[in-house]
Short mmCIF file of C-alpha atoms and ligand atoms in Angstrom, two decimals:
data_model
loop_
_atom_site.label_atom_id
_atom_site.label_comp_id
_atom_site.label_asym_id
_atom_site.label_seq_id
_atom_site.Cartn_x
_atom_site.Cartn_y
_atom_site.Cartn_z
CA MET A 1 55.28 33.52 90.53
CA GLN A 2 58.19 35.90 90.30
CA ILE A 3 61.79 34.74 90.81
CA ILE A 4 64.17 37.27 92.28
CA GLY A 5 67.84 36.38 92.51
CA GLY A 6 70.11 38.02 95.06
CA PRO A 7 73.72 38.79 94.15
CA ALA A 8 75.01 35.53 95.66
CA SER A 9 72.60 33.36 93.67
CA GLN A 10 72.23 34.99 90.25
CA MET A 11 73.14 31.90 88.26
CA LEU A 12 71.01 29.55 90.35
CA ALA A 13 68.02 31.93 90.24
CA SER A 14 68.34 32.11 86.44
CA ARG A 15 68.49 28.33 86.16
CA ILE A 16 65.43 27.91 88.39
CA ALA A 17 63.53 30.55 86.41
CA ARG A 18 64.37 28.68 83.22
CA GLU A 19 63.15 25.38 84.69
CA LEU A 20 59.89 27.09 85.67
CA ASN A 21 59.63 28.91 82.36
CA VAL A 22 59.43 32.35 84.00
CA ASN A 23 61.71 35.37 83.85
CA VAL A 24 64.14 36.18 86.62
CA SER A 25 63.55 39.78 87.72
CA LEU A 26 66.04 42.44 86.91
CA CYS A 27 67.64 43.93 90.03
CA GLU A 28 70.34 46.48 90.75
CA PHE A 29 72.95 45.78 93.38
CA THR A 30 75.39 48.62 93.87
CA LYS A 31 76.90 50.62 96.72
CA PHE A 32 76.41 54.11 98.05
CA PRO A 33 79.59 56.25 98.22
CA ASP A 34 79.96 55.42 101.92
CA GLY A 35 79.97 51.68 101.19
CA GLU A 36 76.37 50.95 102.21
CA LEU A 37 74.55 48.54 99.90
CA TYR A 38 71.96 49.75 97.40
CA THR A 39 69.41 47.20 96.22
CA ARG A 40 66.49 47.73 93.83
CA ILE A 41 64.09 45.40 92.06
CA VAL A 42 63.68 47.12 88.71
CA ASP A 43 60.75 45.03 87.41
CA ASP A 44 57.19 45.22 88.76
CA ILE A 45 56.82 43.22 91.96
CA ALA A 46 54.32 40.34 91.83
CA GLU A 47 51.86 39.21 94.49
CA GLU A 48 53.82 36.01 94.99
CA VAL A 49 57.59 36.20 94.93
CA THR A 50 60.43 33.79 95.56
CA ILE A 51 63.72 35.36 96.53
CA ILE A 52 66.80 33.18 96.07
CA GLN A 53 69.88 34.32 97.93
CA SER A 54 72.61 32.36 99.67
CA ILE A 55 74.32 33.93 102.64
CA VAL A 56 78.00 33.48 101.87
CA LYS A 57 79.35 36.91 102.82
CA ASP A 58 77.91 39.16 105.52
CA SER A 59 76.73 41.60 102.85
CA ASP A 60 74.59 38.81 101.33
CA LEU A 61 72.38 38.96 104.40
CA ILE A 62 71.88 42.71 104.00
CA ASN A 63 70.98 42.24 100.32
CA LEU A 64 68.51 39.53 101.31
CA LEU A 65 66.87 41.72 103.96
CA GLN A 66 66.66 44.58 101.47
CA LEU A 67 65.03 42.33 98.84
CA ILE A 68 62.48 41.06 101.36
CA ASP A 69 61.66 44.62 102.41
CA SER A 70 61.30 45.71 98.78
CA CYS A 71 58.57 43.08 98.38
CA GLU A 72 56.41 44.40 101.20
CA SER A 73 53.43 44.80 98.83
CA SER A 74 53.52 41.08 97.94
CA LYS A 75 50.96 38.76 99.46
CA ARG A 76 53.40 35.87 99.71
CA ILE A 77 57.18 35.92 100.03
CA ASN A 78 59.15 32.68 99.80
CA VAL A 79 62.83 32.87 100.59
CA VAL A 80 65.31 30.26 99.40
CA ILE A 81 68.64 30.33 101.23
CA PRO A 82 70.59 27.56 99.46
CA TYR A 83 73.64 28.10 101.68
CA MET A 84 73.07 29.66 105.04
CA GLY A 85 76.32 31.00 106.42
CA TYR A 86 76.82 30.87 110.20
CA SER A 87 74.83 27.63 110.36
CA ARG A 88 77.77 25.94 112.09
CA GLN A 89 77.31 28.34 115.01
CA ASP A 90 74.09 26.64 115.94
CA LYS A 91 74.82 26.49 119.65
CA ARG A 92 76.72 28.37 122.32
CA PHE A 93 80.09 26.65 122.51
CA LYS A 94 81.53 29.09 125.09
CA HIS A 95 79.97 31.49 127.56
CA GLY A 96 79.22 34.86 125.98
CA GLU A 97 78.90 33.57 122.43
CA PRO A 98 75.80 34.14 120.30
CA ILE A 99 73.80 31.43 118.59
CA SER A 100 74.56 33.04 115.25
CA SER A 101 72.25 30.86 113.16
CA ARG A 102 69.36 31.92 115.41
CA ALA A 103 70.36 35.59 115.20
CA ILE A 104 70.21 35.39 111.41
CA ALA A 105 67.00 33.35 111.24
CA ASN A 106 65.31 35.93 113.48
CA THR A 107 65.87 38.66 110.89
CA ILE A 108 64.06 36.83 108.04
CA ASN A 109 60.50 38.08 107.63
CA ALA A 110 58.90 35.75 105.08
CA ASP A 111 56.03 33.30 104.62
CA CYS A 112 58.23 30.29 103.99
CA VAL A 113 61.97 29.65 104.01
CA PHE A 114 63.78 26.87 102.15
CA THR A 115 67.33 25.81 102.94
CA VAL A 116 69.43 23.04 101.38
CA ASN A 117 71.14 20.37 103.49
CA ILE A 118 71.47 22.83 106.34
CA HIS A 119 74.33 21.95 108.69
CA GLU A 120 72.04 21.42 111.67
CA LYS A 121 68.32 20.79 111.15
CA SER A 122 67.36 22.32 114.52
CA THR A 123 68.28 25.72 113.01
CA LEU A 124 64.98 25.54 111.11
CA ASP A 125 63.13 26.05 114.40
CA TYR A 126 64.72 29.48 114.75
CA PHE A 127 62.75 30.89 111.80
CA SER A 128 59.46 32.53 112.74
CA CYS A 129 57.78 31.09 109.61
CA LYS A 130 57.59 27.60 108.13
CA ALA A 131 61.11 26.45 107.19
CA ILE A 132 61.87 23.43 105.03
CA ASP A 133 65.27 21.87 104.44
CA ILE A 134 65.67 20.35 101.00
CA ASP A 135 67.88 17.31 100.54
CA ALA A 136 70.14 17.49 97.47
CA SER A 137 71.91 14.17 98.04
CA SER A 138 70.31 12.58 94.96
CA LEU A 139 72.02 15.18 92.76
CA ILE A 140 75.36 14.21 94.26
CA GLY A 141 74.50 10.57 93.63
CA ASP A 142 73.64 11.23 89.98
CA LYS A 143 76.98 13.01 89.51
CA ILE A 144 78.90 10.08 90.98
CA VAL A 145 77.14 7.64 88.65
CA SER A 146 78.01 9.83 85.66
CA LEU A 147 81.73 9.57 86.51
CA ASP A 148 81.75 5.80 85.88
CA LEU A 149 84.36 5.11 88.56
CA GLU A 150 86.50 2.03 89.27
CA LYS A 151 85.10 0.06 92.28
CA PRO A 152 83.82 3.30 93.88
CA LEU A 153 83.71 3.68 97.64
CA LEU A 154 81.98 6.58 99.38
CA ILE A 155 83.75 7.88 102.46
CA ALA A 156 82.55 10.44 104.99
CA PRO A 157 85.59 12.26 106.43
CA ASP A 158 83.94 12.26 109.87
CA GLU A 159 80.87 11.03 111.70
CA GLY A 160 79.05 14.30 111.00
CA ALA A 161 79.07 13.54 107.28
CA LEU A 162 77.95 9.95 107.76
CA GLU A 163 74.23 10.61 107.27
CA LEU A 164 74.85 12.30 103.92
CA ALA A 165 77.22 9.52 102.78
CA LYS A 166 74.67 6.90 103.83
CA LYS A 167 71.87 8.63 101.91
CA VAL A 168 73.96 8.88 98.74
CA SER A 169 75.17 5.30 99.15
CA GLU A 170 71.60 4.01 99.39
CA TYR A 171 70.53 6.09 96.41
CA ILE A 172 73.24 4.78 94.07
CA ASP A 173 73.90 1.43 95.77
CA VAL A 174 77.61 2.03 96.45
CA GLU A 175 79.38 1.01 99.68
CA PHE A 176 80.26 3.67 102.26
CA ASP A 177 82.40 4.09 105.36
CA TYR A 178 83.87 6.92 107.41
CA LEU A 179 87.07 8.28 108.94
CA GLU A 180 87.38 9.53 112.50
CA LYS A 181 88.35 13.22 112.76
CA THR A 182 89.57 15.25 115.72
CA ARG A 183 89.72 19.04 115.27
CA ILE A 184 92.86 20.58 116.82
CA SER A 185 92.27 24.20 115.76
CA GLY A 186 90.32 26.27 113.22
CA ASP A 187 92.20 24.87 110.23
CA LYS A 188 93.99 21.77 111.63
CA VAL A 189 92.52 18.30 112.04
CA THR A 190 93.94 14.81 112.62
CA ILE A 191 92.19 11.80 111.21
CA LYS A 192 92.46 8.30 112.58
CA THR A 193 92.46 5.67 109.91
CA LYS A 194 89.57 3.26 110.00
CA LYS A 195 89.96 -0.28 108.76
CA ILE A 196 88.77 0.32 105.24
CA ASP A 197 90.36 -1.49 102.35
CA VAL A 198 90.65 1.27 99.81
CA THR A 199 93.46 -0.27 97.78
CA GLY A 200 92.91 0.24 94.06
CA ARG A 201 89.46 1.73 94.58
CA ASP A 202 88.21 5.11 93.41
CA ILE A 203 87.16 7.08 96.47
CA ILE A 204 84.48 9.72 96.74
CA LEU A 205 84.91 11.78 99.88
CA ILE A 206 81.64 13.46 100.74
CA ASP A 207 80.66 16.20 103.22
CA ASP A 208 77.97 18.85 103.53
CA MET A 209 80.58 21.59 103.09
CA ILE A 210 84.26 22.09 102.41
CA SER A 211 85.48 25.20 104.17
CA THR A 212 89.26 25.59 104.53
CA GLY A 213 89.76 22.15 103.01
CA GLY A 214 91.67 20.97 106.11
CA THR A 215 89.41 17.97 106.73
CA MET A 216 89.49 16.82 103.13
CA ALA A 217 93.24 17.44 102.57
CA GLU A 218 94.08 15.25 105.56
CA SER A 219 91.59 12.59 104.43
CA ILE A 220 93.11 12.53 100.93
CA ARG A 221 96.58 12.10 102.43
CA ILE A 222 95.47 9.15 104.56
CA LEU A 223 93.62 7.48 101.71
CA SER A 224 96.60 7.91 99.39
CA GLU A 225 98.85 6.27 102.01
CA GLN A 226 96.40 3.37 101.94
CA ARG A 227 96.91 3.14 98.16
CA ALA A 228 93.51 4.32 97.09
CA ASN A 229 93.15 4.96 93.37
CA ASP A 230 91.70 8.38 92.41
CA VAL A 231 90.13 10.49 95.16
CA TYR A 232 87.20 12.77 94.25
CA LEU A 233 85.54 15.31 96.52
CA MET A 234 81.82 15.97 96.57
CA CYS A 235 80.03 18.48 98.72
CA ILE A 236 76.79 20.39 98.80
CA HIS A 237 78.29 23.73 99.85
CA PRO A 238 81.67 24.73 98.33
CA VAL A 239 82.70 27.39 100.84
CA LEU A 240 86.32 26.81 99.76
CA ALA A 241 87.71 29.55 101.97
CA LYS A 242 91.15 31.09 101.47
CA ASN A 243 93.40 28.76 99.44
CA ALA A 244 91.28 25.63 99.92
CA VAL A 245 91.20 24.66 96.23
CA LEU A 246 94.98 24.90 95.92
CA ARG A 247 95.40 22.98 99.14
CA LEU A 248 93.14 20.17 97.90
CA PHE A 249 94.83 19.84 94.52
CA ASN A 250 98.23 19.87 96.25
CA ALA A 251 96.93 17.06 98.44
CA GLY A 252 96.26 15.07 95.25
CA VAL A 253 92.51 15.30 94.68
CA LYS A 254 91.44 14.19 91.22
CA ASP A 255 88.49 16.59 91.00
CA ILE A 256 86.03 18.55 93.15
CA PHE A 257 82.29 18.61 92.50
CA ALA A 258 79.79 20.76 94.35
CA THR A 259 76.37 22.31 93.93
CA ASP A 260 75.64 25.91 93.03
CA SER A 261 74.37 26.69 96.55
CA ILE A 262 77.55 28.76 96.46
CA GLU A 263 78.52 29.80 92.94
CA SER A 264 82.12 28.81 92.23
CA ALA A 265 84.21 27.10 89.56
CA GLN A 266 83.51 23.81 91.35
CA SER A 267 79.69 24.24 91.28
CA SER A 268 78.98 21.86 88.43
CA ILE A 269 75.87 20.32 90.05
CA SER A 270 72.89 22.63 89.85
CA LEU A 271 70.24 22.59 92.55
CA SER A 272 67.71 23.99 90.09
CA PRO A 273 65.85 20.72 89.26
CA ILE A 274 65.18 20.04 92.94
CA LEU A 275 64.50 23.62 94.05
CA SER A 276 62.12 24.34 91.19
CA ASN A 277 59.95 21.41 92.32
CA TYR A 278 59.51 23.00 95.73
CA ILE A 279 59.01 26.54 94.48
CA LEU A 280 56.26 25.65 92.01
C1 LIG B 301 81.86 20.42 109.90
O1 LIG B 301 81.15 20.51 110.80
C2 LIG B 301 81.46 20.37 108.44
O2 LIG B 301 80.57 19.34 108.16
C3 LIG B 301 82.72 20.19 107.62
O3 LIG B 301 83.31 18.94 107.95
C4 LIG B 301 83.70 21.27 107.93
O4 LIG B 301 83.06 22.51 107.83
C5 LIG B 301 84.87 21.25 106.98
O5 LIG B 301 85.73 22.27 107.37
P1 LIG B 301 87.19 22.40 106.77
O6 LIG B 301 87.07 22.30 105.28
O7 LIG B 301 87.64 23.76 107.23
O8 LIG B 301 88.02 21.31 107.35
#
């Protein structure tokens, strides 16, 4: 088994390789003078390879396609896409729009694809090979337990995050509830308060991803008005676009914890223990 890490998942690939006691292959990722991407796997290419590469930026997809093509001599190619960008465009919302997650899935030529808490499970059907979504909620649960919080309460900022909150709540035996969100525009949401008594409790807001931080910032504001104690944010995918981190700390968050599906300063929960089990 050879582990190959794309440029978006170098740290995670190294951690997985360490868990599996194998080396992560040396690759070159540079650019041609005209800006086109140059990718090369420097080491010998094995018969069975696992490529780990999140799609965060558009160029990450090109690097992934290049890595897959470089492994054409391999008998088996597994592809791990810990964060699959465009997965929120899983349907046609308006006439003339693409189903972007399908467009991306169609380009992946592999024997098996693994994703992590993908935004919409039906996206898996768009891959032409077997595709498995891995649930990392237990890692979030373990992190919450390690924080040793005061009367913790898990809150999903909207109904979409309810399933994840419920899973974590069952895993660590902590109560959960949710807020009701209405999206006004790309980065503006209003949230109707539910009847949750948060007074004096430490709150863990949980969602599959934090993008602009709009949903969470508004949730923090509402929970603070209701005299919650400390508010922590947990997510699988820390997209944290634009000034999201600043926005969240300005809103009063105590801390932000996320997995390394996207490698950022907030990615203190590694997916490597779970992913290495599947890859083996
Ligand atoms: C929505 O469908 C996702 O689960 C998140 O709630 C959303 O992406 C968060 O976006 P933002 O951080 O921009 O409010």
